[in-house]
């Protein structure tokens, strides 16, 4: 109820606020936005790529518990959505690098807000294991 009053003050109505293109309400728009980053590992991948450019193997080592298959699938989805760019270098062996696109870099303030929220409230939340799902084979 308190959040609803804050939303009214700010002029936000998740149910009734339609966009300029006519028809889609904010609730549907936010569902589309959330779906871009939903996925078991997407936020963690985006967080890492926000720091620097990574090669595939570096990403895999930086994310405990992710399988090669899952990392490939998540990177492909992020690339298809225009959030990650993939550069293949004509070398032997081939070198592939991943980086955030300008569109994804626009999420920077959102990531900073999430980090600030975590610093303020994270210690009060129950601890959960950092790995999820199957554990990737260590090589």
Coordinates of C-alpha atoms in Angstrom, one line a residue:
X1 CA 0.0 0.0 0.0
X2 CA 2.8 2.4 0.9
X3 CA 4.6 1.7 -2.4
X4 CA 1.3 2.3 -4.3
X5 CA 1.1 5.8 -2.7
X6 CA 4.7 6.5 -3.7
X7 CA 4.0 5.4 -7.2
X8 CA 1.0 7.8 -7.4
X9 CA 3.1 10.6 -6.1
X10 CA 5.7 9.9 -8.8
X11 CA 3.0 9.6 -11.5
X12 CA 3.7 5.9 -12.0
X13 CA 0.9 3.4 -12.5
X14 CA 2.1 -0.1 -13.4
X15 CA -1.4 -1.1 -14.6
X16 CA -2.6 1.9 -16.5
X17 CA 0.5 3.8 -17.7
X18 CA 0.7 3.2 -21.5
X19 CA 3.7 4.1 -23.7
X20 CA 3.7 6.5 -26.7
X21 CA 3.4 3.7 -29.2
X22 CA -0.1 3.0 -27.9
X23 CA -1.2 -0.1 -26.2
X24 CA 1.4 -1.7 -24.1
X25 CA 1.2 -0.8 -20.4
X26 CA 4.2 -0.3 -18.1
X27 CA 3.6 -3.7 -16.5
X28 CA 4.1 -5.4 -19.8
X29 CA 7.1 -3.2 -20.7
X30 CA 8.8 -4.1 -17.4
X31 CA 8.1 -7.8 -18.0
X32 CA 9.9 -7.4 -21.3
X33 CA 12.8 -5.6 -19.7
X34 CA 13.1 -8.2 -16.9
X35 CA 13.0 -11.0 -19.4
X36 CA 16.1 -9.6 -21.1
X37 CA 18.1 -10.1 -18.0
X38 CA 16.3 -13.2 -16.6
X39 CA 18.2 -16.4 -16.8
X40 CA 20.2 -18.3 -14.3
X41 CA 23.5 -16.5 -15.0
X42 CA 22.8 -13.4 -17.1
X43 CA 23.1 -10.8 -14.4
X44 CA 26.4 -12.3 -13.2
X45 CA 27.7 -12.3 -16.8
X46 CA 26.6 -8.7 -17.3
X47 CA 28.2 -7.7 -14.0
X48 CA 31.5 -9.2 -15.1
X49 CA 31.4 -7.7 -18.6
X50 CA 30.6 -4.3 -17.0
X51 CA 34.1 -4.5 -15.5
X52 CA 36.1 -5.4 -18.7
X53 CA 36.2 -7.4 -21.9
X54 CA 36.4 -11.2 -21.3
X55 CA 37.3 -14.2 -23.3
X56 CA 35.0 -17.2 -23.0
X57 CA 37.4 -19.3 -20.8
X58 CA 37.9 -16.3 -18.5
X59 CA 34.1 -15.9 -18.0
X60 CA 33.8 -19.6 -17.4
X61 CA 36.5 -19.5 -14.7
X62 CA 35.0 -16.4 -13.1
X63 CA 31.6 -17.9 -12.6
X64 CA 31.7 -20.9 -10.3
X65 CA 29.3 -23.7 -11.2
X66 CA 28.4 -22.6 -14.7
X67 CA 28.7 -25.2 -17.4
X68 CA 30.1 -24.6 -20.8
X69 CA 26.8 -25.3 -22.4
X70 CA 24.9 -22.8 -20.1
X71 CA 27.5 -20.1 -20.6
X72 CA 27.2 -20.5 -24.4
X73 CA 23.4 -20.3 -24.3
X74 CA 23.3 -17.3 -22.0
X75 CA 25.9 -15.4 -24.1
X76 CA 24.0 -16.2 -27.3
X77 CA 20.7 -14.8 -25.8
X78 CA 22.5 -11.7 -24.6
X79 CA 24.0 -11.2 -28.0
X80 CA 20.7 -11.8 -29.8
X81 CA 19.1 -9.1 -27.5
X82 CA 21.9 -6.7 -28.4
X83 CA 23.4 -6.5 -24.9
X84 CA 26.7 -8.3 -25.6
X85 CA 28.9 -8.2 -28.6
X86 CA 31.1 -11.1 -29.7
X87 CA 34.3 -10.5 -31.6
X88 CA 36.0 -13.5 -33.3
X89 CA 39.7 -12.9 -34.2
X90 CA 41.1 -14.8 -37.2
X91 CA 43.9 -16.5 -35.3
X92 CA 44.9 -20.1 -34.6
X93 CA 43.6 -21.1 -32.2
X94 CA 40.6 -18.8 -32.6
X95 CA 40.2 -16.1 -30.0
X96 CA 36.7 -14.9 -29.0
X97 CA 36.0 -11.9 -26.8
X98 CA 32.8 -10.7 -25.3
X99 CA 31.9 -7.1 -24.2
X100 CA 28.9 -5.1 -23.3
X101 CA 27.3 -3.0 -26.0
X102 CA 26.4 0.7 -25.6
X103 CA 22.8 -0.4 -25.0
X104 CA 23.9 -2.6 -22.1
X105 CA 26.3 0.1 -20.7
X106 CA 23.2 2.3 -20.3
X107 CA 22.3 -0.2 -17.5
X108 CA 25.2 1.1 -15.5
X109 CA 23.1 3.3 -13.2
X110 CA 20.8 0.3 -12.5
X111 CA 23.8 -1.9 -11.6
X112 CA 25.2 0.9 -9.4
X113 CA 21.8 1.2 -7.7
X114 CA 21.7 -2.6 -7.1
X115 CA 25.2 -2.5 -5.7
X116 CA 24.2 0.4 -3.3
X117 CA 21.1 -1.5 -2.2
X118 CA 23.2 -4.6 -1.5
X119 CA 25.7 -2.6 0.5
X120 CA 22.9 -1.2 2.6
X121 CA 20.7 -4.3 3.0
X122 CA 22.7 -7.3 1.9
X123 CA 24.2 -8.2 5.3
X124 CA 20.6 -8.5 6.7
X125 CA 19.6 -11.2 4.2
X126 CA 20.0 -14.9 4.7
X127 CA 23.2 -16.4 3.2
X128 CA 22.7 -18.9 0.4
X129 CA 25.2 -21.0 -1.4
X130 CA 27.0 -19.1 -4.2
X131 CA 26.8 -22.1 -6.7
X132 CA 23.5 -23.1 -8.2
X133 CA 22.5 -26.2 -10.2
X134 CA 25.1 -28.7 -11.4
X135 CA 28.7 -28.1 -10.7
X136 CA 30.9 -27.6 -13.8
X137 CA 33.8 -30.0 -14.1
X138 CA 37.1 -28.4 -13.0
X139 CA 39.9 -28.8 -15.5

